[in-house]
Coordinates of C-alpha atoms in Angstrom, one line a residue:
Chain A
M1 CA 130.2 3.1 35.8
S2 CA 127.6 -0.1 36.3
D3 CA 128.8 -2.4 33.0
Q4 CA 132.0 -2.5 35.1
S5 CA 131.0 -3.5 37.9
C6 CA 131.3 -7.0 39.1
S7 CA 133.1 -8.1 36.2
K8 CA 137.0 -9.1 36.0
L9 CA 139.7 -6.7 34.7
F10 CA 143.2 -7.1 33.5
V11 CA 145.1 -3.4 34.5
K12 CA 147.6 -1.1 35.7
G13 CA 147.4 0.1 39.1
N14 CA 147.2 3.8 38.4
E15 CA 143.6 2.9 36.0
A16 CA 142.7 0.6 39.2
V17 CA 142.9 4.0 41.3
A18 CA 141.2 6.2 38.7
M19 CA 138.5 3.2 38.0
A20 CA 137.9 3.3 41.4
A21 CA 137.8 7.2 41.8
I22 CA 135.5 7.2 39.3
E23 CA 133.3 4.7 40.5
A24 CA 133.3 5.8 43.9
G25 CA 131.4 9.0 42.5
L26 CA 134.5 11.5 41.6
R27 CA 133.1 15.0 41.1
C28 CA 136.8 16.8 40.6
Y29 CA 140.2 15.7 39.2
F30 CA 142.8 18.8 39.4
G31 CA 146.3 17.1 38.5
Y32 CA 150.0 17.5 37.2
P33 CA 152.1 15.2 35.0
I34 CA 154.9 13.0 36.9
T35 CA 155.9 10.2 36.6
P36 CA 155.2 7.5 37.3
Q37 CA 151.7 8.6 37.9
S38 CA 150.8 10.5 34.8
D39 CA 148.5 7.2 33.5
I40 CA 145.7 8.7 36.8
P41 CA 145.5 11.6 35.3
E42 CA 145.5 10.3 31.3
Y43 CA 142.6 7.5 32.3
L44 CA 140.7 10.1 33.9
S45 CA 140.9 13.2 30.3
R46 CA 139.6 9.9 29.0
E47 CA 136.8 9.1 31.3
L48 CA 135.7 11.8 34.6
P49 CA 134.1 14.1 31.5
K50 CA 131.7 10.3 30.2
T51 CA 130.4 11.1 33.7
G52 CA 129.7 14.7 33.9
G53 CA 132.5 14.5 36.4
T54 CA 135.2 17.3 36.5
F55 CA 138.6 16.7 34.7
I56 CA 141.5 19.5 34.6
Q57 CA 144.7 19.5 34.2
V58 CA 146.5 22.7 35.9
E59 CA 149.7 24.9 36.1
S60 CA 151.2 23.5 39.3
E61 CA 150.5 20.8 42.0
I62 CA 150.2 24.0 44.1
G63 CA 147.5 25.0 42.2
A64 CA 145.8 21.4 42.0
I65 CA 145.6 21.2 46.1
N66 CA 143.8 24.5 45.9
M67 CA 141.2 23.4 43.5
V68 CA 140.8 20.2 45.6
L69 CA 140.5 22.6 48.3
G70 CA 138.1 24.7 46.6
A71 CA 135.6 21.6 45.5
S72 CA 135.7 19.9 48.9
A73 CA 134.4 22.9 51.0
C74 CA 131.4 23.4 48.7
G75 CA 130.6 19.4 49.5
V76 CA 131.4 17.2 46.2
R77 CA 133.8 14.8 45.5
A78 CA 137.5 15.6 44.4
M79 CA 140.8 14.0 43.7
T80 CA 144.6 14.5 42.6
S81 CA 147.7 12.7 42.8
S82 CA 151.1 13.3 41.9
S83 CA 154.8 11.7 43.4
G84 CA 157.3 13.3 46.0
P85 CA 158.5 16.4 44.4
G86 CA 154.3 17.1 43.4
I87 CA 153.6 15.5 47.2
S88 CA 156.2 18.5 48.3
L89 CA 154.4 21.1 46.3
K90 CA 151.3 20.3 47.7
Q91 CA 152.0 20.2 51.8
E92 CA 151.1 23.5 52.5
G93 CA 147.1 23.2 50.7
I94 CA 147.4 20.0 52.4
S95 CA 147.5 21.4 56.5
Y96 CA 145.4 23.7 55.5
M97 CA 143.1 21.4 54.2
A98 CA 143.4 19.5 57.2
G99 CA 142.7 22.8 59.8
S100 CA 139.9 22.9 57.7
E101 CA 138.3 20.1 58.7
L102 CA 137.8 19.3 54.9
P103 CA 137.7 15.9 53.4
G104 CA 139.8 14.6 50.1
V105 CA 142.0 12.7 48.3
I106 CA 145.3 12.6 47.2
V107 CA 147.5 9.7 45.6
D108 CA 150.6 9.8 45.7
I109 CA 152.2 7.4 43.8
M110 CA 156.7 7.2 45.2
R111 CA 159.6 7.5 43.7
A112 CA 163.1 8.6 44.7
G113 CA 164.3 11.4 45.6
P114 CA 165.1 13.1 47.5
G115 CA 164.6 16.1 45.4
L116 CA 164.8 15.5 41.3
G117 CA 165.8 11.9 42.5
G118 CA 164.6 9.3 40.3
I119 CA 161.5 7.1 38.5
D120 CA 162.2 4.2 40.6
A121 CA 159.4 2.6 43.4
S122 CA 160.3 4.3 46.6
Q123 CA 158.9 4.1 50.4
A124 CA 161.1 6.8 51.4
D125 CA 157.9 9.0 51.7
Y126 CA 156.3 7.1 54.5
F127 CA 157.7 9.9 56.7
Q128 CA 156.2 13.0 55.4
A129 CA 152.7 11.0 54.2
T130 CA 152.3 9.8 58.0
R131 CA 153.9 13.0 60.2
G132 CA 151.4 14.9 59.1
G133 CA 154.0 16.1 55.8
G134 CA 152.8 20.0 56.0
H135 CA 153.2 22.2 58.8
G136 CA 151.2 23.0 62.0
G137 CA 150.5 19.3 63.4
Y138 CA 147.9 16.9 62.1
R139 CA 147.8 13.8 60.2
I140 CA 145.9 12.8 58.3
I141 CA 144.1 9.1 56.7
V142 CA 147.2 6.7 54.7
L143 CA 146.4 4.1 53.2
A144 CA 149.2 1.6 52.1
P145 CA 147.6 -1.2 49.1
G146 CA 149.5 -4.2 47.9
S147 CA 148.3 -5.3 45.1
V148 CA 146.4 -3.9 42.1
Q149 CA 142.8 -5.2 43.1
E150 CA 143.9 -2.3 47.1
M151 CA 145.2 0.1 45.0
Y152 CA 141.3 0.0 43.7
D153 CA 139.4 -0.6 46.8
L154 CA 141.6 1.1 49.0
T155 CA 141.2 5.3 46.9
M156 CA 137.5 3.9 46.9
L157 CA 137.6 3.2 50.9
A158 CA 139.6 6.4 50.8
F159 CA 136.8 8.5 49.4
D160 CA 134.6 7.3 52.4
L161 CA 137.5 7.7 55.4
S162 CA 137.8 10.7 54.0
D163 CA 134.4 11.4 54.0
I164 CA 133.0 10.1 57.7
W165 CA 135.7 11.6 59.9
R166 CA 136.7 15.1 57.8
I167 CA 140.5 14.5 57.7
P168 CA 142.1 14.2 54.3
A169 CA 143.4 10.5 53.0
M170 CA 146.6 10.0 51.3
V171 CA 146.6 6.9 49.2
L172 CA 150.4 5.7 49.0
A173 CA 152.0 3.3 46.9
D174 CA 155.1 3.6 44.1
S175 CA 156.0 3.2 40.9
V176 CA 155.5 -0.7 40.7
L177 CA 152.0 -0.7 42.4
G178 CA 151.3 2.5 39.6
Q179 CA 153.0 0.5 37.2
M180 CA 152.5 -3.2 37.2
K181 CA 149.2 -4.7 36.0
E182 CA 147.3 -7.9 37.4
S183 CA 143.2 -8.9 37.1
I184 CA 141.4 -7.7 39.4
T185 CA 137.2 -7.3 40.1
A186 CA 136.2 -3.9 39.5
N187 CA 134.1 -3.7 42.5
P188 CA 130.9 -1.3 42.8
R189 CA 130.6 1.8 45.6
P190 CA 129.6 -0.2 48.5
Q191 CA 126.8 0.9 50.2
V192 CA 128.2 3.1 53.2
E193 CA 126.7 5.7 55.3
L194 CA 127.7 8.8 55.4
P195 CA 127.4 11.7 57.6
G196 CA 125.5 15.1 55.1
K197 CA 127.6 17.2 54.8
E198 CA 126.5 20.7 56.5
W199 CA 129.5 22.6 56.7
A200 CA 129.6 22.5 52.9
V201 CA 129.9 25.8 51.4
R202 CA 126.9 27.0 49.6
G203 CA 125.6 30.0 49.2
R204 CA 123.6 31.4 52.2
R205 CA 119.7 29.1 51.8
E206 CA 116.6 31.7 53.7
G207 CA 117.0 31.3 57.2
S208 CA 120.6 29.1 57.2
G209 CA 123.7 30.3 59.0
Q210 CA 126.3 31.0 56.9
N211 CA 129.1 28.4 56.7
I212 CA 132.7 29.3 56.6
V213 CA 135.9 27.5 55.9
K214 CA 139.0 28.2 57.3
S215 CA 142.0 27.3 59.5
L216 CA 142.2 30.4 61.7
Y217 CA 142.3 29.9 65.0
L218 CA 143.0 33.5 66.8
G219 CA 140.4 33.8 69.2
D220 CA 141.7 33.4 72.4
G221 CA 141.9 29.0 73.9
E222 CA 140.7 28.1 70.5
M223 CA 143.5 26.9 68.3
E224 CA 144.2 24.7 71.0
R225 CA 140.8 23.7 71.7
F226 CA 141.0 22.1 68.6
H227 CA 144.5 21.1 68.1
W228 CA 142.8 18.6 71.1
K229 CA 139.9 17.5 69.5
M230 CA 141.7 16.4 66.5
H231 CA 144.5 14.9 68.7
D232 CA 141.1 12.8 70.6
R233 CA 139.7 12.4 66.6
Y234 CA 142.6 10.5 65.6
R235 CA 142.7 8.5 68.3
Q236 CA 139.4 7.7 67.6
L237 CA 140.2 6.9 63.9
A238 CA 142.9 4.6 65.6
E239 CA 140.3 2.5 67.6
Q240 CA 137.8 2.7 64.5
E241 CA 140.1 2.6 61.9
S242 CA 142.9 0.3 61.8
R243 CA 144.2 -2.1 59.3
W244 CA 146.5 -4.7 58.5
E245 CA 147.2 -8.1 56.9
E246 CA 148.6 -11.3 58.9
I247 CA 149.5 -14.0 57.2
D248 CA 151.1 -17.2 58.9
T249 CA 151.8 -15.5 62.2
A250 CA 149.6 -17.5 64.6
D251 CA 152.8 -19.5 65.8
A252 CA 155.6 -18.1 63.3
E253 CA 159.2 -16.6 65.5
L254 CA 160.1 -14.0 63.4
V255 CA 157.0 -11.4 61.7
V256 CA 157.9 -10.2 58.6
T257 CA 156.9 -6.6 58.2
A258 CA 156.4 -4.4 55.1
F259 CA 154.2 -2.8 53.5
G260 CA 153.3 -1.9 49.7
S261 CA 155.9 -2.9 47.4
T262 CA 157.8 -4.1 49.5
S263 CA 155.2 -6.9 51.4
R264 CA 154.5 -8.7 48.3
I265 CA 158.4 -9.7 47.7
S266 CA 157.9 -10.2 51.0
R267 CA 154.9 -12.6 51.3
T268 CA 156.5 -14.8 48.5
A269 CA 160.6 -15.0 50.9
V270 CA 158.0 -16.4 54.0
A271 CA 156.3 -19.1 51.6
M272 CA 159.8 -19.4 50.6
A273 CA 160.9 -20.2 54.8
R274 CA 158.0 -21.8 55.1
E275 CA 158.8 -24.3 52.4
A276 CA 161.8 -24.7 54.8
G277 CA 160.2 -24.8 57.6
M278 CA 161.3 -21.9 59.1
K279 CA 158.1 -20.7 61.3
V280 CA 157.8 -17.3 60.1
G281 CA 154.9 -14.7 59.1
L282 CA 153.7 -11.7 57.2
L283 CA 152.1 -8.1 59.0
R284 CA 150.9 -6.0 56.6
P285 CA 149.8 -2.9 57.5
I286 CA 146.9 -1.5 55.9
T287 CA 147.0 1.6 57.3
L288 CA 149.5 3.7 57.9
F289 CA 147.9 6.3 60.0
P290 CA 146.5 5.6 62.4
F291 CA 149.0 3.2 62.8
P292 CA 148.3 -0.3 63.2
S293 CA 150.2 -0.7 67.0
K294 CA 147.6 -3.6 68.4
A295 CA 148.5 -5.8 66.1
Y296 CA 152.1 -5.5 66.7
A297 CA 151.7 -5.3 70.4
A298 CA 149.2 -8.0 70.0
L299 CA 152.1 -11.1 68.1
S300 CA 155.3 -9.3 70.0
E301 CA 153.7 -10.9 73.8
R302 CA 154.6 -13.9 71.7
C303 CA 156.7 -13.3 68.9
K304 CA 160.2 -11.3 70.3
R305 CA 161.4 -11.1 66.8
F306 CA 160.4 -8.9 64.0
L307 CA 162.5 -8.1 60.1
D308 CA 161.1 -4.5 58.8
I309 CA 161.8 -4.1 55.3
E310 CA 161.4 -0.9 52.8
L311 CA 162.8 0.8 50.8
S312 CA 164.4 3.0 52.6
T313 CA 167.0 3.0 54.7
G314 CA 164.7 2.9 57.5
Q315 CA 161.0 4.5 58.3
M316 CA 158.3 3.2 59.3
I317 CA 160.7 1.0 61.6
D318 CA 160.0 3.7 63.9
D319 CA 156.7 3.3 64.0
V320 CA 157.5 -1.5 64.5
R321 CA 159.4 -0.6 68.0
L322 CA 157.2 3.0 69.0
S323 CA 154.5 -0.7 69.0
V324 CA 156.3 -3.6 70.0
V325 CA 156.2 -5.3 73.6
S326 CA 159.9 -4.2 75.1
G327 CA 162.2 -7.2 75.2
T328 CA 161.0 -7.5 71.3
Q329 CA 163.9 -7.5 68.4
V330 CA 162.7 -6.0 65.3
Y331 CA 165.5 -6.5 62.5
F332 CA 166.2 -4.3 59.3
Y333 CA 166.9 -5.4 56.3
G334 CA 166.2 -1.8 54.0
R335 CA 167.3 -1.0 49.4
P336 CA 167.3 2.8 49.5
P337 CA 165.4 3.4 46.3
G338 CA 166.6 3.9 43.0
A339 CA 167.7 2.0 40.3
G340 CA 168.6 -1.5 40.5
S341 CA 167.4 -0.9 44.5
L342 CA 164.1 -3.8 44.2
P343 CA 164.8 -6.4 45.7
T344 CA 164.3 -10.6 45.2
P345 CA 162.8 -13.1 47.5
E346 CA 165.5 -14.7 47.4
E347 CA 167.4 -11.5 49.0
I348 CA 164.8 -11.2 51.9
F349 CA 164.6 -15.2 52.4
E350 CA 168.4 -14.7 52.5
Q351 CA 167.7 -11.5 55.4
I352 CA 164.9 -14.4 57.4
R353 CA 167.7 -17.1 57.6
K354 CA 170.4 -14.5 58.8
V355 CA 168.0 -13.3 61.9
Y356 CA 165.9 -16.5 62.7
P357 CA 166.2 -17.9 65.9
Chain B
M1 CA 109.3 58.2 54.7
T2 CA 110.6 56.0 51.7
Q3 CA 114.9 54.6 52.7
V4 CA 117.1 55.2 49.5
F5 CA 120.3 54.4 51.3
S6 CA 121.5 51.8 53.8
R7 CA 123.7 49.0 54.3
P8 CA 123.6 47.0 51.6
E9 CA 122.4 43.1 52.6
S10 CA 125.1 41.3 51.7
L11 CA 127.6 43.3 54.6
K12 CA 126.7 42.5 58.5
D13 CA 126.0 44.8 60.5
V14 CA 128.9 44.8 62.6
Q15 CA 131.9 48.1 63.1
T16 CA 135.2 46.9 60.4
H17 CA 138.7 47.2 62.3
F18 CA 140.2 48.3 58.7
C19 CA 142.2 51.2 60.1
P20 CA 141.5 55.3 59.3
G21 CA 140.9 56.5 55.6
C22 CA 141.4 52.2 54.4
H23 CA 140.2 51.6 51.0
H24 CA 138.6 47.9 52.1
G25 CA 135.8 49.5 53.7
T26 CA 134.4 51.2 50.1
I27 CA 135.4 48.4 48.3
H28 CA 133.2 45.9 50.2
R29 CA 130.3 47.9 50.1
L30 CA 130.2 48.6 46.8
V31 CA 131.4 44.8 45.9
A32 CA 128.0 43.8 48.8
E33 CA 125.8 46.5 46.5
A34 CA 127.0 44.6 43.8
I35 CA 126.3 41.7 45.0
D36 CA 123.0 42.9 45.9
V37 CA 122.3 44.2 42.9
H38 CA 122.4 41.2 41.0
G39 CA 120.6 39.2 43.0
V40 CA 123.1 36.8 44.0
R41 CA 123.8 36.8 47.5
E42 CA 121.7 33.3 48.4
R43 CA 124.3 31.6 45.5
T44 CA 127.7 34.0 46.3
I45 CA 130.1 32.0 47.1
G46 CA 133.6 34.2 48.2
V47 CA 137.2 33.0 48.3
A48 CA 138.9 35.5 51.8
S49 CA 143.2 35.5 50.7
V50 CA 145.7 36.4 53.9
G51 CA 146.2 40.1 54.1
C52 CA 143.7 42.9 55.5
S53 CA 141.7 40.3 52.5
V54 CA 141.2 37.7 55.4
F55 CA 137.8 39.0 57.4
L56 CA 135.6 38.6 54.4
Y57 CA 134.2 36.4 56.4
S58 CA 133.4 39.2 59.5
Y59 CA 131.7 41.4 56.9
F60 CA 130.4 39.9 54.0
D61 CA 127.5 37.9 55.2
I62 CA 127.4 35.3 52.9
D63 CA 129.7 31.5 52.9
V64 CA 133.4 32.1 52.6
I65 CA 135.7 29.8 52.2
E66 CA 139.5 31.1 53.4
S67 CA 142.5 29.8 51.4
P68 CA 146.2 29.9 51.3
H69 CA 148.2 32.8 50.8
G70 CA 147.9 33.5 46.7
R71 CA 146.0 30.5 46.0
A72 CA 141.5 32.3 45.9
P73 CA 142.0 31.9 41.9
A74 CA 143.3 28.5 42.0
V75 CA 140.5 27.3 44.6
A76 CA 137.4 29.3 43.3
T77 CA 138.7 26.7 40.6
G78 CA 137.3 24.2 42.3
A79 CA 134.4 26.0 44.0
K80 CA 133.2 27.0 40.5
R81 CA 133.9 23.4 39.0
A82 CA 132.0 22.3 41.9
R83 CA 129.0 24.8 42.0
P84 CA 128.9 26.1 38.1
D85 CA 125.4 27.6 39.3
R86 CA 127.2 29.7 42.4
I87 CA 128.3 33.0 42.1
V88 CA 132.0 32.9 42.8
F89 CA 134.9 35.6 43.6
T90 CA 138.0 36.4 45.3
Y91 CA 139.3 39.2 47.2
Q92 CA 142.9 39.8 47.0
G93 CA 145.7 41.8 48.1
D94 CA 149.0 42.8 45.8
G95 CA 151.0 40.5 47.7
D96 CA 147.7 37.8 47.9
L97 CA 147.6 38.2 44.0
A98 CA 150.7 39.2 42.6
A99 CA 153.7 37.6 44.4
I100 CA 153.1 34.1 45.5
G101 CA 150.1 34.1 43.5
T102 CA 150.8 34.7 40.2
S103 CA 151.0 31.5 38.4
E104 CA 147.9 30.6 40.1
I105 CA 145.4 34.1 38.8
I106 CA 146.5 33.8 35.2
H107 CA 146.1 30.3 34.8
A108 CA 142.5 30.9 36.2
A109 CA 142.4 33.8 34.0
N110 CA 143.7 31.8 31.0
R111 CA 141.1 29.0 31.3
G112 CA 138.4 32.0 31.4
E113 CA 137.2 30.6 34.0
A114 CA 133.7 31.9 35.3
M115 CA 134.4 33.8 39.0
T116 CA 135.8 37.7 39.6
V117 CA 138.5 38.8 41.1
I118 CA 138.7 41.8 43.0
F119 CA 142.2 43.3 43.2
V120 CA 143.1 45.1 45.9
N121 CA 146.6 47.1 44.9
N122 CA 148.2 49.6 47.3
T123 CA 151.6 49.0 46.5
T124 CA 152.7 47.0 50.1
Y125 CA 152.1 43.9 52.0
G126 CA 149.6 45.6 54.4
M127 CA 148.9 43.1 57.2
T128 CA 152.3 42.3 58.2
G129 CA 153.5 46.0 58.1
G130 CA 154.4 47.5 55.3
Q131 CA 157.0 45.7 53.1
M132 CA 157.6 45.6 49.4
A133 CA 154.4 44.7 47.7
P134 CA 155.5 43.5 43.7
T135 CA 153.2 47.1 43.5
T136 CA 154.9 48.6 45.0
M137 CA 155.8 52.0 43.1
P138 CA 159.6 52.7 42.4
G139 CA 161.0 54.3 44.9
Q140 CA 159.3 53.7 47.4
K141 CA 160.7 52.8 50.8
T142 CA 158.7 50.6 52.6
S143 CA 159.9 48.0 55.6
T144 CA 162.1 46.5 52.8
S145 CA 163.3 48.6 50.9
P146 CA 164.3 51.6 53.3
N147 CA 166.3 52.7 50.1
G148 CA 163.0 52.8 48.1
R149 CA 162.0 50.3 45.4
D150 CA 165.3 49.7 43.0
I151 CA 163.7 48.6 39.6
A152 CA 167.5 47.4 39.1
N153 CA 167.6 45.1 41.9
D154 CA 163.8 44.2 42.2
G155 CA 162.2 45.0 38.6
A156 CA 159.1 47.3 37.9
P157 CA 155.7 47.2 39.6
F158 CA 153.4 44.6 37.6
K159 CA 150.7 46.3 35.8
M160 CA 148.3 43.0 36.4
S161 CA 144.8 45.2 34.7
E162 CA 146.7 45.6 31.3
L163 CA 149.4 41.6 32.4
L164 CA 145.4 40.0 31.6
S165 CA 144.1 42.0 29.8
N166 CA 146.3 40.6 27.1
L167 CA 144.9 36.9 28.0
D168 CA 142.4 35.3 24.8
G169 CA 140.0 33.6 28.5
V170 CA 140.0 37.2 30.3
A171 CA 136.4 38.7 29.4
Y172 CA 136.9 42.1 31.6
S173 CA 139.3 44.0 33.1
A174 CA 139.9 47.4 34.6
R175 CA 141.2 49.1 37.4
V176 CA 139.3 52.0 39.8
A177 CA 139.9 54.1 43.1
L178 CA 138.1 55.2 45.7
N179 CA 140.1 58.8 45.8
S180 CA 137.2 60.9 45.1
P181 CA 133.3 60.9 44.6
R182 CA 133.4 60.6 41.0
N183 CA 135.8 58.0 40.9
I184 CA 133.6 55.9 43.5
M185 CA 130.7 56.1 41.3
R186 CA 133.1 54.7 38.3
A187 CA 134.8 51.4 40.5
K188 CA 131.3 50.6 41.5
Q189 CA 129.5 50.8 37.8
Q190 CA 132.1 48.7 36.7
I191 CA 132.3 46.3 40.0
A192 CA 128.5 45.9 38.8
T193 CA 129.8 45.2 35.5
A194 CA 132.7 42.6 36.7
F195 CA 130.0 40.6 38.7
R196 CA 127.6 41.4 35.6
Y197 CA 129.9 39.6 33.8
Q198 CA 129.7 36.3 35.7
V199 CA 126.2 36.2 36.0
E200 CA 124.8 36.8 33.1
K201 CA 128.0 35.3 30.5
Q202 CA 129.8 32.7 32.7
G203 CA 133.1 34.9 31.9
F204 CA 136.4 35.9 34.3
A205 CA 136.2 39.2 35.0
F206 CA 139.1 41.3 37.0
I207 CA 139.2 44.5 38.4
E208 CA 142.0 46.5 40.3
A209 CA 141.2 48.9 42.7
L210 CA 143.7 51.2 44.1
A211 CA 143.6 51.7 47.8
A212 CA 145.2 53.9 50.6
C213 CA 147.5 52.0 53.1
P214 CA 148.0 55.4 55.9
T215 CA 149.6 53.2 58.5
N216 CA 152.1 51.5 56.5
W217 CA 152.6 54.1 54.1
G218 CA 153.5 56.8 57.2
M219 CA 150.5 58.8 56.3
S220 CA 147.6 61.0 57.3
P221 CA 143.9 59.8 55.4
L222 CA 144.1 62.5 53.7
Q223 CA 147.6 62.6 53.2
A224 CA 147.1 58.8 51.7
N225 CA 144.4 59.7 49.0
Q226 CA 146.4 62.2 47.9
R227 CA 148.7 60.0 47.2
V228 CA 146.6 57.4 45.1
T229 CA 145.2 60.8 43.5
D230 CA 148.9 62.4 42.7
E231 CA 151.1 59.2 42.3
M232 CA 149.5 55.8 42.1
I233 CA 147.2 56.6 38.8
P234 CA 149.3 58.7 36.9
Y235 CA 151.0 55.6 37.6
F236 CA 148.3 52.9 37.7
P237 CA 146.0 54.4 34.6
L238 CA 142.4 53.5 34.9
G239 CA 140.6 52.6 33.2
I240 CA 138.5 49.8 30.9
Y241 CA 141.3 47.5 29.8
K242 CA 139.2 44.9 28.3
N243 CA 134.7 44.3 27.6
R244 CA 134.3 41.3 25.5
A245 CA 130.7 41.5 25.4
N246 CA 130.6 45.5 25.9
L247 CA 128.9 45.2 29.0

């Protein structure tokens, strides 16, 4: 582990995720092949056992998420990864994890959908990721890398945030981020103060109480109290863990907003706009839940035009509209996922020109 | 005076909610006795499933994880792989294990996970009010097979002990019943053996316990017990189907 710390590596996004998970102390990985993320189980099948961890390619994505539940219930860092169709299968398990206040990391490398869809990059699972995804009314932490370095760093962050807040955490990326290769620094695991897991199931020690990991609340008022408790936890999460990046927004007349792959393309388009003398900036959310609403609110006090770019017909735009102050115009440019959908910087620059004041 | 009999240490001193004549209470007791006889209560983790089995954590004085419906063998796999030195068992009904959970049980068994599975077969979905289950018998009337289970429409009942015994990964597979003192004593021994497989051999052990469900069968406790004797045992024969290490 330590000989890859602080070294520069040229790796695929998916590999960066797997490397970071090992560095973060991953003990158990349960996964299943699905394009475009199979590199993750492949890498872990080779490397995780070398660290004493457990790797199993399991029978289904359903089996995998339930094994993460079981391992996490025992206080151990566990992870699974998949893409759209598999993430749909995992929703029940994720709901149970949320209801049981279990940590755990779920990596979603989005591909085109719905149904079998395709293997090209997509951002059309934004709603699935950020609105709980499963039944019952809950949210999970969602981190959106915008580079291979962030595929690495945010995977490590996912483990820490998940443990600290006892909320499942998702690393949300797409085919492009998963498959592209970039130079990264394999940062060592950050020194973070983590809570002890006294709640974990471990077998009764002499004098210790019974630990139960469950999500069933049948008693009068019990379920209601649970919901308000989590509601308050999500509020604190938003106050303390919202993350975003701003580029050239201080004097911007138009702010382009995008996450993940589209933020990379937009970065270039914004630079092209600046080159052409336009005052354009970029606001890139890094946490999609909690959505960094305050960043949008603050920017829109002064800048009244936003251009939202997504690989979908528009999902994050709802959160953008909810976050900006009234009187702000939010424009949209979307390319729904599929072969040939990835926009070019020129294409986005054209859209910038159309809506620039 | 010497005390020769008491409540097992692994069972809490509480009254259960099971119906009169239900065999869950007896099976709970035998499982608790097995945990006690092996002295592993302090490192045992139970995985409760969905159905009348969900109350596991209310009755067993051990740490318990609640699993989604059918997924207990997967949850148990996660727990056992995370903590290989713990004794992990699942406790599941026929709908849980043989309907929604078929994939999870087959694969955990096939991998030979070092766990113990207690499968309570009462030919019905008890908790939800008596619907047809994968082990509902031909002609048996339930709330979703009002004219009796029709093999042509619904297939034949699963015989899980036999099915799993064919997998190399399974070390022990046995079917027991609680309908008579003799069968209870045999069940006690075989359940203890099933746990012994995990404690001594790190092997996968499966116990299918034929059980009565008087409430959903529309019978009295004695009638229900008789049904186990007269109808269930002839169809689901008792016996040890696999005993790899001859324990």
